[in-house]
mmCIF file with all atom_site columns, C-alpha atoms in Angstrom:
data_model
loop_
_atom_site.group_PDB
_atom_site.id
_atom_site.type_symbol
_atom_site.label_atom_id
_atom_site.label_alt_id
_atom_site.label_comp_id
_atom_site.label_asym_id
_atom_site.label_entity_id
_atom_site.label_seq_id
_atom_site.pdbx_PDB_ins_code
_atom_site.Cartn_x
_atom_site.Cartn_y
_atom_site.Cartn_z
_atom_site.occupancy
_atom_site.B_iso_or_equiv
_atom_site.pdbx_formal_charge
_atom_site.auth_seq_id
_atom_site.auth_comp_id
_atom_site.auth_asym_id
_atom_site.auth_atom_id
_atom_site.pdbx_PDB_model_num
ATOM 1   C CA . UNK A 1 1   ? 191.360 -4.864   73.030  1.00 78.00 ? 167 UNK A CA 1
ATOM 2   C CA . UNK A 1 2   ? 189.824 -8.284   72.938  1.00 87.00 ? 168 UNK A CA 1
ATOM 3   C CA . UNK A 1 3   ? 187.165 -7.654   75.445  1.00 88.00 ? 169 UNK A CA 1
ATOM 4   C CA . UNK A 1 4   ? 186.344 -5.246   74.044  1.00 90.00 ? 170 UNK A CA 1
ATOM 5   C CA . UNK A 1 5   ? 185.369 -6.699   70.654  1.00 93.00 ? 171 UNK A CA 1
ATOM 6   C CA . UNK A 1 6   ? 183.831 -9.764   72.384  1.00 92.00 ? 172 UNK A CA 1
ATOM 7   C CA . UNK A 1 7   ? 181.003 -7.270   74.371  1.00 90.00 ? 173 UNK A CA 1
ATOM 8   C CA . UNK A 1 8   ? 181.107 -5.136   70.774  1.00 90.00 ? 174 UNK A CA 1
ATOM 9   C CA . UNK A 1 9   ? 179.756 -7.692   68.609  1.00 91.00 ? 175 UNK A CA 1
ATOM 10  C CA . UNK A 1 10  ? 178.094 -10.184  71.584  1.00 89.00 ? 176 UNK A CA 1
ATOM 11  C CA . UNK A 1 11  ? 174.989 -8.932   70.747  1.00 90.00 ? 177 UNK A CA 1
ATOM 12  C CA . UNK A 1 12  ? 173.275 -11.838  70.449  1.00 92.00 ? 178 UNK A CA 1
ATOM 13  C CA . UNK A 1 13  ? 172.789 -15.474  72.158  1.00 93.00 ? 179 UNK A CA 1
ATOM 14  C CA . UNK A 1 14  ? 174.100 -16.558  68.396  1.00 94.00 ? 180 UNK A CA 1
ATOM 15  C CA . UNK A 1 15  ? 176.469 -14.073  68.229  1.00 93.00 ? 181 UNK A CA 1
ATOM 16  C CA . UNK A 1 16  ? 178.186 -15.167  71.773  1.00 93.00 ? 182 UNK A CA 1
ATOM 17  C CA . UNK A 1 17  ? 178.201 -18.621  70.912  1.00 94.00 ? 183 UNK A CA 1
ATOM 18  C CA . UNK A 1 18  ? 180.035 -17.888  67.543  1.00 95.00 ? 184 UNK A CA 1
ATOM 19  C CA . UNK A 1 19  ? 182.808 -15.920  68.851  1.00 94.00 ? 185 UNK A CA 1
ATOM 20  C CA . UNK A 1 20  ? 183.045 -18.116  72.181  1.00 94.00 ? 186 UNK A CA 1
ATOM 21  C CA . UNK A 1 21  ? 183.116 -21.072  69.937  1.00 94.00 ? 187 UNK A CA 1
ATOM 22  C CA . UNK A 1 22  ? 185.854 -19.768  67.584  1.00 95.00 ? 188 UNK A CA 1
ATOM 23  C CA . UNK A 1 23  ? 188.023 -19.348  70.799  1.00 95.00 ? 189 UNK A CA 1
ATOM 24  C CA . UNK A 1 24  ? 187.492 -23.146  71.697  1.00 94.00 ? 190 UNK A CA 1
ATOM 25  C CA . UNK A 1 25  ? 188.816 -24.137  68.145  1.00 93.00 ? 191 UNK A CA 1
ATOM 26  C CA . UNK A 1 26  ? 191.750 -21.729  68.317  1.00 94.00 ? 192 UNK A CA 1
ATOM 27  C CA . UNK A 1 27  ? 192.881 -23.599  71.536  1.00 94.00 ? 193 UNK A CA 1
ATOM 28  C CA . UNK A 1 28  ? 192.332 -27.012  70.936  1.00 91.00 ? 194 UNK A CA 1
ATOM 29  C CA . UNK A 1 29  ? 193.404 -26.761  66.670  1.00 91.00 ? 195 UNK A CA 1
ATOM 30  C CA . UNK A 1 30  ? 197.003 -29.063  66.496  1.00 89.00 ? 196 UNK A CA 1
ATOM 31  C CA . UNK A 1 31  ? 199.529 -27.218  66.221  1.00 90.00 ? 197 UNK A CA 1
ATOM 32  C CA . UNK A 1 32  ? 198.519 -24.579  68.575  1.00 92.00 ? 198 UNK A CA 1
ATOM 33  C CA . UNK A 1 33  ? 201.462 -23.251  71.130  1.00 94.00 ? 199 UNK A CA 1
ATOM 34  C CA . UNK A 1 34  ? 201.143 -22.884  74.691  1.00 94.00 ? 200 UNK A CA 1
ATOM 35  C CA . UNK A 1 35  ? 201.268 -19.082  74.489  1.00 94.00 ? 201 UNK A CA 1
ATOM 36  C CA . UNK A 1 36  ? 198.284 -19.070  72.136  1.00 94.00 ? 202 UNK A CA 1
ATOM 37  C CA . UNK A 1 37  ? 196.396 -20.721  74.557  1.00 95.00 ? 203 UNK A CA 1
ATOM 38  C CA . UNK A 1 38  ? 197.432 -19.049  77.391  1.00 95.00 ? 204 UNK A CA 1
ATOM 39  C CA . UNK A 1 39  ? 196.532 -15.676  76.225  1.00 95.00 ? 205 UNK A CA 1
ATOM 40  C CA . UNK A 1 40  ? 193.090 -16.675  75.142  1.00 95.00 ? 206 UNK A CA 1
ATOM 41  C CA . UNK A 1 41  ? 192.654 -18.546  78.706  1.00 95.00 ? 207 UNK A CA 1
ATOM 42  C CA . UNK A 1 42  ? 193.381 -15.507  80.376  1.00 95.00 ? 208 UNK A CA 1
ATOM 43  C CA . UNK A 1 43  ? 190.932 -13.448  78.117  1.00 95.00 ? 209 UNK A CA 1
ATOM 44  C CA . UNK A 1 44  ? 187.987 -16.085  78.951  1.00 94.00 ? 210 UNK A CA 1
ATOM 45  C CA . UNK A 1 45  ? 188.863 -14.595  82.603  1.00 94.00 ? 211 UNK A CA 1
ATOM 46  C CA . UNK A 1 46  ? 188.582 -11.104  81.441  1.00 93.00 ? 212 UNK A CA 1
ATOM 47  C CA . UNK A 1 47  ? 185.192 -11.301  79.911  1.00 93.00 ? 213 UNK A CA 1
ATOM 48  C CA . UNK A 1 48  ? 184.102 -13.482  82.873  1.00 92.00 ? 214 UNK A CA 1
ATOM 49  C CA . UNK A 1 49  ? 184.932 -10.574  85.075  1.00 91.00 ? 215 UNK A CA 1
ATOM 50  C CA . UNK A 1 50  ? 182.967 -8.443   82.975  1.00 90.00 ? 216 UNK A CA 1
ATOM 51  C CA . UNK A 1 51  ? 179.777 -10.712  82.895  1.00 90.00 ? 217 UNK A CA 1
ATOM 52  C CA . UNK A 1 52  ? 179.454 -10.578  86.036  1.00 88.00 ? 218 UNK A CA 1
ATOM 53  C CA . UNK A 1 53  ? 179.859 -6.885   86.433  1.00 88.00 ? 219 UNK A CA 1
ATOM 54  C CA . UNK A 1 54  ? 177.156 -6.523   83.528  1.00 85.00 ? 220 UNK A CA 1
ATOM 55  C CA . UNK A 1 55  ? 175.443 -9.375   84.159  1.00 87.00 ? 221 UNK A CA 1
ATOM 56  C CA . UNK A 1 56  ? 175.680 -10.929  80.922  1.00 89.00 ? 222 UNK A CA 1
ATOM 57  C CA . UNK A 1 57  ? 174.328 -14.170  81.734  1.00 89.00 ? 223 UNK A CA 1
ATOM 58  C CA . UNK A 1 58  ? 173.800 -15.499  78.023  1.00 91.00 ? 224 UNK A CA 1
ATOM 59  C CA . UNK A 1 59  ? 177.941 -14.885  77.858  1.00 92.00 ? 225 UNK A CA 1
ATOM 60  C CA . UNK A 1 60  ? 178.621 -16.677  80.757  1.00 92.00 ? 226 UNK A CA 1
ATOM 61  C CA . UNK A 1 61  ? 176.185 -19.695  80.227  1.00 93.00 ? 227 UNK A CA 1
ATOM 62  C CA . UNK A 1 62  ? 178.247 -20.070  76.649  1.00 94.00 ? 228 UNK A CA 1
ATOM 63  C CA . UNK A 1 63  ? 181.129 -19.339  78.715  1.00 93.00 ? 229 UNK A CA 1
ATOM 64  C CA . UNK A 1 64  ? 180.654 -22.376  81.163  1.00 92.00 ? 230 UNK A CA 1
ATOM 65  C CA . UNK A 1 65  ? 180.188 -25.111  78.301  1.00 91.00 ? 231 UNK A CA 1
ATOM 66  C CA . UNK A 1 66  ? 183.583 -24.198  76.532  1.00 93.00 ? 232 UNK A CA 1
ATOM 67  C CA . UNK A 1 67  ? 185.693 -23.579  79.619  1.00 95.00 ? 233 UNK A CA 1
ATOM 68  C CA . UNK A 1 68  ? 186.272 -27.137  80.406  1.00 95.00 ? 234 UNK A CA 1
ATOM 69  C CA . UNK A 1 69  ? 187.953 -27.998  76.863  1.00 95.00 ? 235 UNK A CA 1
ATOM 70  C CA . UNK A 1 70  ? 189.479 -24.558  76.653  1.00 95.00 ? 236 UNK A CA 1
ATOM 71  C CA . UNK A 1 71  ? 191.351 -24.972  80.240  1.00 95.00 ? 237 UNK A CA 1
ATOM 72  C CA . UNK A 1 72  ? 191.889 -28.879  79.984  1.00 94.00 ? 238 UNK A CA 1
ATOM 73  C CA . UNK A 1 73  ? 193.918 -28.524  76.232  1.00 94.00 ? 239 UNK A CA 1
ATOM 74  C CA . UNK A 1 74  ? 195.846 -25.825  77.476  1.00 94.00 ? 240 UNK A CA 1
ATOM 75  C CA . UNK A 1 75  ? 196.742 -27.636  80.870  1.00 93.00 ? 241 UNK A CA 1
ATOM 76  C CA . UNK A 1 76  ? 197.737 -31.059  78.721  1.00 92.00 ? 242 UNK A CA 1
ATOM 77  C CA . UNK A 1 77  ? 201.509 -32.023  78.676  1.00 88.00 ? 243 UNK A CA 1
ATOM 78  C CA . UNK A 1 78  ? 202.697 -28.717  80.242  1.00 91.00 ? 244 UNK A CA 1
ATOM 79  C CA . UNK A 1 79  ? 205.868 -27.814  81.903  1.00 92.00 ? 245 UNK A CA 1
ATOM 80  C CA . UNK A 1 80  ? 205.734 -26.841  86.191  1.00 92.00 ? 246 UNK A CA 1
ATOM 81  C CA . UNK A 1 81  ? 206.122 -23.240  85.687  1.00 92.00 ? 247 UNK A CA 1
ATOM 82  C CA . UNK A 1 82  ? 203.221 -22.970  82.853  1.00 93.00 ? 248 UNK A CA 1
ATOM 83  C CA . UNK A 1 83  ? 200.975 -25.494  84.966  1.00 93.00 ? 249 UNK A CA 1
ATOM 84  C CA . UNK A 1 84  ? 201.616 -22.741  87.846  1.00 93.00 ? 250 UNK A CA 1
ATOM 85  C CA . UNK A 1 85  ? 200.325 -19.820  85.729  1.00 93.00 ? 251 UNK A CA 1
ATOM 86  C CA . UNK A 1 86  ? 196.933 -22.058  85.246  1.00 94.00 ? 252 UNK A CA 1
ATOM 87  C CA . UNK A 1 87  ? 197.032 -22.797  88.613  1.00 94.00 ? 253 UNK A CA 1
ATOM 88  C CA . UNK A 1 88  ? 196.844 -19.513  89.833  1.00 94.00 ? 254 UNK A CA 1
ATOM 89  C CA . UNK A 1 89  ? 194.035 -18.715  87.598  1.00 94.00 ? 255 UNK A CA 1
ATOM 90  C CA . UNK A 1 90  ? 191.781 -21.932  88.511  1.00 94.00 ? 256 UNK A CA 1
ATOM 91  C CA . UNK A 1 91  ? 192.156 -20.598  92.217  1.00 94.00 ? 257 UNK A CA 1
ATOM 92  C CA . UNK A 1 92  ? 191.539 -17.263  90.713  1.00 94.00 ? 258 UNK A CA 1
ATOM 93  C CA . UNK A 1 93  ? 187.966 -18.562  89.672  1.00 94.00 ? 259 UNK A CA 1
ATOM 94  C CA . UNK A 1 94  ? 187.700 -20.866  92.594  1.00 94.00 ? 260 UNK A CA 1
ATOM 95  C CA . UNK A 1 95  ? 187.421 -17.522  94.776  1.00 94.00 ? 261 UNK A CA 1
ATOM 96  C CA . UNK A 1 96  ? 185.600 -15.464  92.747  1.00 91.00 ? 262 UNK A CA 1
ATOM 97  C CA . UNK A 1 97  ? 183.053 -18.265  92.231  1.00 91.00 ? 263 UNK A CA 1
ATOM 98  C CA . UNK A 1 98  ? 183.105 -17.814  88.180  1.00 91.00 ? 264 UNK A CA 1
ATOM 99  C CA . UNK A 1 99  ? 182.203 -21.361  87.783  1.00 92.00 ? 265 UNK A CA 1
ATOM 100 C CA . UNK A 1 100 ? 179.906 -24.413  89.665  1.00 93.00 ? 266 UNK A CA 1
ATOM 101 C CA . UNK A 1 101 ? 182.096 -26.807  92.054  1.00 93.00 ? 267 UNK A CA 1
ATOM 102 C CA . UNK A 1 102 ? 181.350 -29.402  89.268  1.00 94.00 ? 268 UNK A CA 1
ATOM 103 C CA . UNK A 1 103 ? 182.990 -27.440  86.905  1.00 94.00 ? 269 UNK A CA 1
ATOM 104 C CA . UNK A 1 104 ? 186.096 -25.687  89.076  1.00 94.00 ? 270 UNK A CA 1
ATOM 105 C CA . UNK A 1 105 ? 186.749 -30.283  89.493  1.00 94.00 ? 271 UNK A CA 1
ATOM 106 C CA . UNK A 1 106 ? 186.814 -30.562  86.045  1.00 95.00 ? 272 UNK A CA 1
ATOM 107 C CA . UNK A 1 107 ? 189.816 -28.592  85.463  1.00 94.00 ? 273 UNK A CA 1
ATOM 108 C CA . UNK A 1 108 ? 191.379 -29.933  87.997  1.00 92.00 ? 274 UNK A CA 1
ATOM 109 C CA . UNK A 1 109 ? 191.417 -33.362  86.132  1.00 92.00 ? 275 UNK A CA 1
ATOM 110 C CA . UNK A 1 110 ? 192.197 -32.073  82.512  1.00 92.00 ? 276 UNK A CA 1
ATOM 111 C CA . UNK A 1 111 ? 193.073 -35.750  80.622  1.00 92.00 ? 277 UNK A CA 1
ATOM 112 C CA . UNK A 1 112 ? 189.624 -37.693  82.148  1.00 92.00 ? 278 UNK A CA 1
ATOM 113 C CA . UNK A 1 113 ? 188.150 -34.117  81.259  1.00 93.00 ? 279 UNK A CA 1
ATOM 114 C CA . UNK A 1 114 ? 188.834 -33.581  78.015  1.00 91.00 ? 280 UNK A CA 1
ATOM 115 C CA . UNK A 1 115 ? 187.898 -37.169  77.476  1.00 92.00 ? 281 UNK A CA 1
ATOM 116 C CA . UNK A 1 116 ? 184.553 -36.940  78.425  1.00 91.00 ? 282 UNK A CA 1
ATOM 117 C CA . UNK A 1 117 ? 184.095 -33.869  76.523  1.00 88.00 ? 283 UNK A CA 1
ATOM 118 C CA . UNK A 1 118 ? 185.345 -36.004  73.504  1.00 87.00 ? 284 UNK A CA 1
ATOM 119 C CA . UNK A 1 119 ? 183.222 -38.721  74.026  1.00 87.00 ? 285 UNK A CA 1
ATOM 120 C CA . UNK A 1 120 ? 180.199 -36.432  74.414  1.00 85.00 ? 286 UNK A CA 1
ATOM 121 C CA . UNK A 1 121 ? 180.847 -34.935  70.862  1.00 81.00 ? 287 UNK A CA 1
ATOM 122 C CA . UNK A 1 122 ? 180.757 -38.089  69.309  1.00 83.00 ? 288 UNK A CA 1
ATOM 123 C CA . UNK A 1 123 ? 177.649 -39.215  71.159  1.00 83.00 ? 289 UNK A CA 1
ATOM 124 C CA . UNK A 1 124 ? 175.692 -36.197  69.979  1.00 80.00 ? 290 UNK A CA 1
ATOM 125 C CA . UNK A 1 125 ? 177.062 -36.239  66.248  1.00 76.00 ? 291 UNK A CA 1
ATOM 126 C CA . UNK A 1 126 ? 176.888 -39.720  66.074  1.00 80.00 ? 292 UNK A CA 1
ATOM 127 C CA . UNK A 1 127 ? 174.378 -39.809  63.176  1.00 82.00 ? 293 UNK A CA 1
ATOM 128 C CA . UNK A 1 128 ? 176.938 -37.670  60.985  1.00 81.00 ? 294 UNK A CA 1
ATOM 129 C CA . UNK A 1 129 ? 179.854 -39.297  62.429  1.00 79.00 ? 295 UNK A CA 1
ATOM 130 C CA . UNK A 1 130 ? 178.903 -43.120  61.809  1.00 83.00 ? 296 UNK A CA 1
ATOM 131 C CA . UNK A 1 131 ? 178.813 -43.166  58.012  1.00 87.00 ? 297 UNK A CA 1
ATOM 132 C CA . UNK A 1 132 ? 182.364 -41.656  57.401  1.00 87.00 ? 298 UNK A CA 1
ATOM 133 C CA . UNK A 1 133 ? 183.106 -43.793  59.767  1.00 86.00 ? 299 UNK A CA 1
ATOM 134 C CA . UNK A 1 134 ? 181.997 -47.052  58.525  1.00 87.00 ? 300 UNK A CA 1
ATOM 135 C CA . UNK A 1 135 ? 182.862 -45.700  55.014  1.00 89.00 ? 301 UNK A CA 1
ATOM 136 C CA . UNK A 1 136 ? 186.758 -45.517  56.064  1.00 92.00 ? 302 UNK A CA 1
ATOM 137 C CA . UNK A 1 137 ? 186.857 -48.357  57.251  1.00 90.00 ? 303 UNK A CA 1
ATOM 138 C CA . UNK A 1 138 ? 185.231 -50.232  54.080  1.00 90.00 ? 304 UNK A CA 1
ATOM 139 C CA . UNK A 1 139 ? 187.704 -48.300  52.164  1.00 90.00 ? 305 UNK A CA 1
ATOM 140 C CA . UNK A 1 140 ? 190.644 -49.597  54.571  1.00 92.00 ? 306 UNK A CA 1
ATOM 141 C CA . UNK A 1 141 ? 189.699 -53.511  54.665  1.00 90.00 ? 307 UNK A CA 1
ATOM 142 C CA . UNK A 1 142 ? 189.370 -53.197  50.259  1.00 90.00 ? 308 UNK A CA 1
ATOM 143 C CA . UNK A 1 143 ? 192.727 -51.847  50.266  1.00 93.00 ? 309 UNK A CA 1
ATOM 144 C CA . UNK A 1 144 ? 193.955 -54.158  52.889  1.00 92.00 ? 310 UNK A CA 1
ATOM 145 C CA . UNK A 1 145 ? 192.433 -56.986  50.741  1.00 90.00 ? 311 UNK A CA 1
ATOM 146 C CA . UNK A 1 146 ? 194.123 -55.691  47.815  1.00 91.00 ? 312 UNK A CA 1
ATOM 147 C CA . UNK A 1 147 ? 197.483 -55.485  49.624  1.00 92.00 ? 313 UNK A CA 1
ATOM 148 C CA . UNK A 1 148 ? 197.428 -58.911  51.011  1.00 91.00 ? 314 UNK A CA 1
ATOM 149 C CA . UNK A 1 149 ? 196.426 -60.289  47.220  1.00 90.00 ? 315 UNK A CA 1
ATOM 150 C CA . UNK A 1 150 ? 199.554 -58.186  45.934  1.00 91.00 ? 316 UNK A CA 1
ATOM 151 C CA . UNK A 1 151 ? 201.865 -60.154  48.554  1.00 91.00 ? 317 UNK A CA 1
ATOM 152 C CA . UNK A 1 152 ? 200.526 -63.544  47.901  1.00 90.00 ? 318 UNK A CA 1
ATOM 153 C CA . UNK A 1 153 ? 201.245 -63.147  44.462  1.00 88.00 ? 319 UNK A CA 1
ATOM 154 C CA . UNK A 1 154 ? 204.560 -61.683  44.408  1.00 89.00 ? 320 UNK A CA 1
ATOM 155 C CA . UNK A 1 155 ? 205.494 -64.650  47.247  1.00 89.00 ? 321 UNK A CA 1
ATOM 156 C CA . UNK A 1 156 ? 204.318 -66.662  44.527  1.00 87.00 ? 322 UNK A CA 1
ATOM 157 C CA . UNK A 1 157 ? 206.620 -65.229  41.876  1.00 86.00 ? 323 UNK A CA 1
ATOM 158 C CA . UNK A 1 158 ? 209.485 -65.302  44.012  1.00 86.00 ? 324 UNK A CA 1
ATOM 159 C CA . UNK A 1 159 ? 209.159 -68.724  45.285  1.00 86.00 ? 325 UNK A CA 1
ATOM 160 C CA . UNK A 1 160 ? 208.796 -69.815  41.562  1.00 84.00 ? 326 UNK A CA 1
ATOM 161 C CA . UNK A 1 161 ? 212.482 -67.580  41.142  1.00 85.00 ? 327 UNK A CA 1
ATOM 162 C CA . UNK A 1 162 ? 213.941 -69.389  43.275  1.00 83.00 ? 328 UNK A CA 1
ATOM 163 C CA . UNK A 1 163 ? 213.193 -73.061  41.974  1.00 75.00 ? 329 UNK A CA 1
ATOM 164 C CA . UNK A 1 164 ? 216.528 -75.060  40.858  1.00 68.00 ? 330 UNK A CA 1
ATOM 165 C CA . UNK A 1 165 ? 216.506 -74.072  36.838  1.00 58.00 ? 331 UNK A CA 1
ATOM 166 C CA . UNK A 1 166 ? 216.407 -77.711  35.611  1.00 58.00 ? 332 UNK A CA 1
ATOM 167 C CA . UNK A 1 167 ? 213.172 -77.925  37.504  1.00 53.00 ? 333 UNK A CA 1
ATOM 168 C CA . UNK A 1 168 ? 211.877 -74.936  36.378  1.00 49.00 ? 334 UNK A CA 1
ATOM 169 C CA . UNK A 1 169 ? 209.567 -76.726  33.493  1.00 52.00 ? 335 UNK A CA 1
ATOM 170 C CA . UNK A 1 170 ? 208.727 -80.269  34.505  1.00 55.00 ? 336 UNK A CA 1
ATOM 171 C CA . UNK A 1 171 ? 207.125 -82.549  32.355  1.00 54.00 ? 337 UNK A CA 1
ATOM 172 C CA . UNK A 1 172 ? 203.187 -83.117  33.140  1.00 56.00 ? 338 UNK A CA 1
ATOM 173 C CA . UNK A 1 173 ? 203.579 -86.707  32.329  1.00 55.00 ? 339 UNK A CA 1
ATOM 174 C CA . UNK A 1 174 ? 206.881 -87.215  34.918  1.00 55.00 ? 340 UNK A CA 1
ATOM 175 C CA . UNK A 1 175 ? 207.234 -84.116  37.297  1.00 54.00 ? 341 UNK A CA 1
ATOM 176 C CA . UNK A 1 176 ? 210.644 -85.496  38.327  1.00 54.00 ? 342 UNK A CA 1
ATOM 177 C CA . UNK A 1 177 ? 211.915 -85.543  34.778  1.00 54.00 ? 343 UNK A CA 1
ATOM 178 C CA . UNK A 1 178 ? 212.703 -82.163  33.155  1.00 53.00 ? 344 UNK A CA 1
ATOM 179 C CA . UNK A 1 179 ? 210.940 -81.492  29.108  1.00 51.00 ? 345 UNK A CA 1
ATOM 180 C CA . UNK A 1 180 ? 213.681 -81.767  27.428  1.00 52.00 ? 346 UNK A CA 1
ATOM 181 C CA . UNK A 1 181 ? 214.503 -85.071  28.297  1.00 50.00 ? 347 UNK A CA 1
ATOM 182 C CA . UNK A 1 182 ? 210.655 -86.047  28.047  1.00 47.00 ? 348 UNK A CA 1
ATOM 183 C CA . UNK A 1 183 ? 210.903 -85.222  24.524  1.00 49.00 ? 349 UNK A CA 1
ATOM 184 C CA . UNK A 1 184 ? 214.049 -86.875  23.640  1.00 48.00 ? 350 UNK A CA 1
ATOM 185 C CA . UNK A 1 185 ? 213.621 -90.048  25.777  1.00 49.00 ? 351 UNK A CA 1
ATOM 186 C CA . UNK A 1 186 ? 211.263 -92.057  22.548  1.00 51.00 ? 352 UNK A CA 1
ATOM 187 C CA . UNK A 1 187 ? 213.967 -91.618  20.716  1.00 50.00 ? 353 UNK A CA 1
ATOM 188 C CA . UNK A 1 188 ? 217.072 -92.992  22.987  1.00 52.00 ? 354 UNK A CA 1
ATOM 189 C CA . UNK A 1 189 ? 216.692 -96.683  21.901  1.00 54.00 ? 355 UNK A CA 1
ATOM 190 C CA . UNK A 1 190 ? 219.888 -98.957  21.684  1.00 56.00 ? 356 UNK A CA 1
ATOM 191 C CA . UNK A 1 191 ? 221.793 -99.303  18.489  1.00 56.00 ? 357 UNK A CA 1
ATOM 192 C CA . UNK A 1 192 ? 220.553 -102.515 16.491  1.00 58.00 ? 358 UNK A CA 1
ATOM 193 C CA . UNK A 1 193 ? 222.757 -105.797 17.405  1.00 56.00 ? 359 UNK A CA 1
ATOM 194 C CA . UNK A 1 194 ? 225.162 -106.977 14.972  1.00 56.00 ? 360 UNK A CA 1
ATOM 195 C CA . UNK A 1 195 ? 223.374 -108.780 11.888  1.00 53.00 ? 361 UNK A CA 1
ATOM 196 C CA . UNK A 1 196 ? 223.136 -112.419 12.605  1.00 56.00 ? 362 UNK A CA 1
ATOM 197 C CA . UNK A 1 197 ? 224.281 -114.586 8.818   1.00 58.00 ? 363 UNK A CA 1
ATOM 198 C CA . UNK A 1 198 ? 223.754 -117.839 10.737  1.00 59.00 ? 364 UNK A CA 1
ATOM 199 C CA . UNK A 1 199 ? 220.175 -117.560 11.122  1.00 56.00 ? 365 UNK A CA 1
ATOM 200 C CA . UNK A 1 200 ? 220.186 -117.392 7.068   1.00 54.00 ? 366 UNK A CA 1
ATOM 201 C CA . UNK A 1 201 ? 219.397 -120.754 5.481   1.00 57.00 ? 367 UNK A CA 1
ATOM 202 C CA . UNK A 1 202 ? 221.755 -122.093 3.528   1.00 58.00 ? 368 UNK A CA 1
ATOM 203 C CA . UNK A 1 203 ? 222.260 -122.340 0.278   1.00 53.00 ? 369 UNK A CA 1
ATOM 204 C CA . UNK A 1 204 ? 224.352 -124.800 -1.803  1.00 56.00 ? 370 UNK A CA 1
ATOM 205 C CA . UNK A 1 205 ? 226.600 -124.008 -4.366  1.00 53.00 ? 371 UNK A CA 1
ATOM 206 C CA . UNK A 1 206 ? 224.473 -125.214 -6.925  1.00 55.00 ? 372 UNK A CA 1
ATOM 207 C CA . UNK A 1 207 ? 221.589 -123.569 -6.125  1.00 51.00 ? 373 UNK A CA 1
ATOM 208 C CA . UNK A 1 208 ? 223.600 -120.746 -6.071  1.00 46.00 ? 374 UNK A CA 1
ATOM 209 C CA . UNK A 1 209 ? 224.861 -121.208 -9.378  1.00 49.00 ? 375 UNK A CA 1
ATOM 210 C CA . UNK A 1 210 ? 221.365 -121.812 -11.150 1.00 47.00 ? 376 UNK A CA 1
ATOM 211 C CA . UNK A 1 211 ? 220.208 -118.156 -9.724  1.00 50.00 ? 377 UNK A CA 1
ATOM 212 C CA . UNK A 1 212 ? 223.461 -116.687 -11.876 1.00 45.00 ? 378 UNK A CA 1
ATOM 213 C CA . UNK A 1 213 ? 222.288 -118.681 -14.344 1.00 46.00 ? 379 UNK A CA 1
#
């Protein structure tokens, strides 16, 4: 069974941490169902039981840092009746002494809990944490950049779309006046007045013989 295993290959400090550490991952991975968690709760209290029939201290010391996450994601969002099974375990532990006061309150509180645990992970990976960190987000504001350039230019385009069509292409010279008739107004000018004879001199009959002459 799986206590079994555990005390087979626990061998080791490094070799406890490992496999108690691979539990913590299997409970608190997304996805994970309620059963899953459940069944590897309820093994944590088998090889506690055995620790301290053996005293295997180094077990239960790994035991007693992953406990709180382990217990706290698989209390999370849970029905009455699977909240009850937990229950009964946490008193389970509370008689048997398995775990500190600070850590039997803990449980009891799984959201603030889990939290803390959180926030302690990030504290103590901080320095490999901050530069994917701060990477993302210089990768987010260029592509938010980019994306607010893209809509101010296609705002641009459509606004232009929707201008009325004769004053679409204005003249530089007269904005009001549209090209075509910027180009054709030089040569609008009024037809030439009627020729004027009396402004002529005038010429006598005799004169105007002499030239036929």
């Amino acid at each position: 069974n799986g206590k079994g295993w555990i005390f087979a290959h626990a061998t080791t400090y490094a070799r406890s941490e490992v496999i108690i550490l691979y539990i913590l991952r299997r409970v608190t991975e997304p996805g994970a169902s309620f059963e899953t968690k459940l069944h590897l709760v309820y093994l944590i209290n088998d090889v506690l039981h055995h620790c301290f029939r053996k005293n295997a201290d180094d077990l239960k010391k790994i035991l007693e840092n992953a406990v709180v996450p382990i217990f706290c994601s698989t209390s999370i969002g849970v029905d009455a009746d699977k909240q009850q099974k937990l229950s009964k375990l946490h008193k389970l532990w509370e008689t048997n002494k398995y775990f500190s006061q600070q850590i039997l309150d803990q449980l009891q509180n799984p959201a603030a809990s889990l939290a803390a645990y959180q926030a302690g992970l990030i504290a103590e990976y901080a320095s490999l944490i901050t530069p994917i960190t701060t990477a993302i987000q210089t990768q987010y504001a260029l592509l938010q950049k980019q994306h607010q350039d893209f809509v101010a230019h296609l705002t641009g385009q459509l606004h232009q779309m929707q201008m009325p069509v004769p004053y679409a292409f204005q003249s530089p010279a007269n904005p009001m006046m549209p090209v075509q008739q910027a180009v054709a107004a030089p040569y609008m000018q009024p037809p030439p007045a009627a020729f004027d004879q009396s402004s002529l001199p005038a010429v006598q009959p005799q004169e105007l013989k002499l030239q036929v002459i």
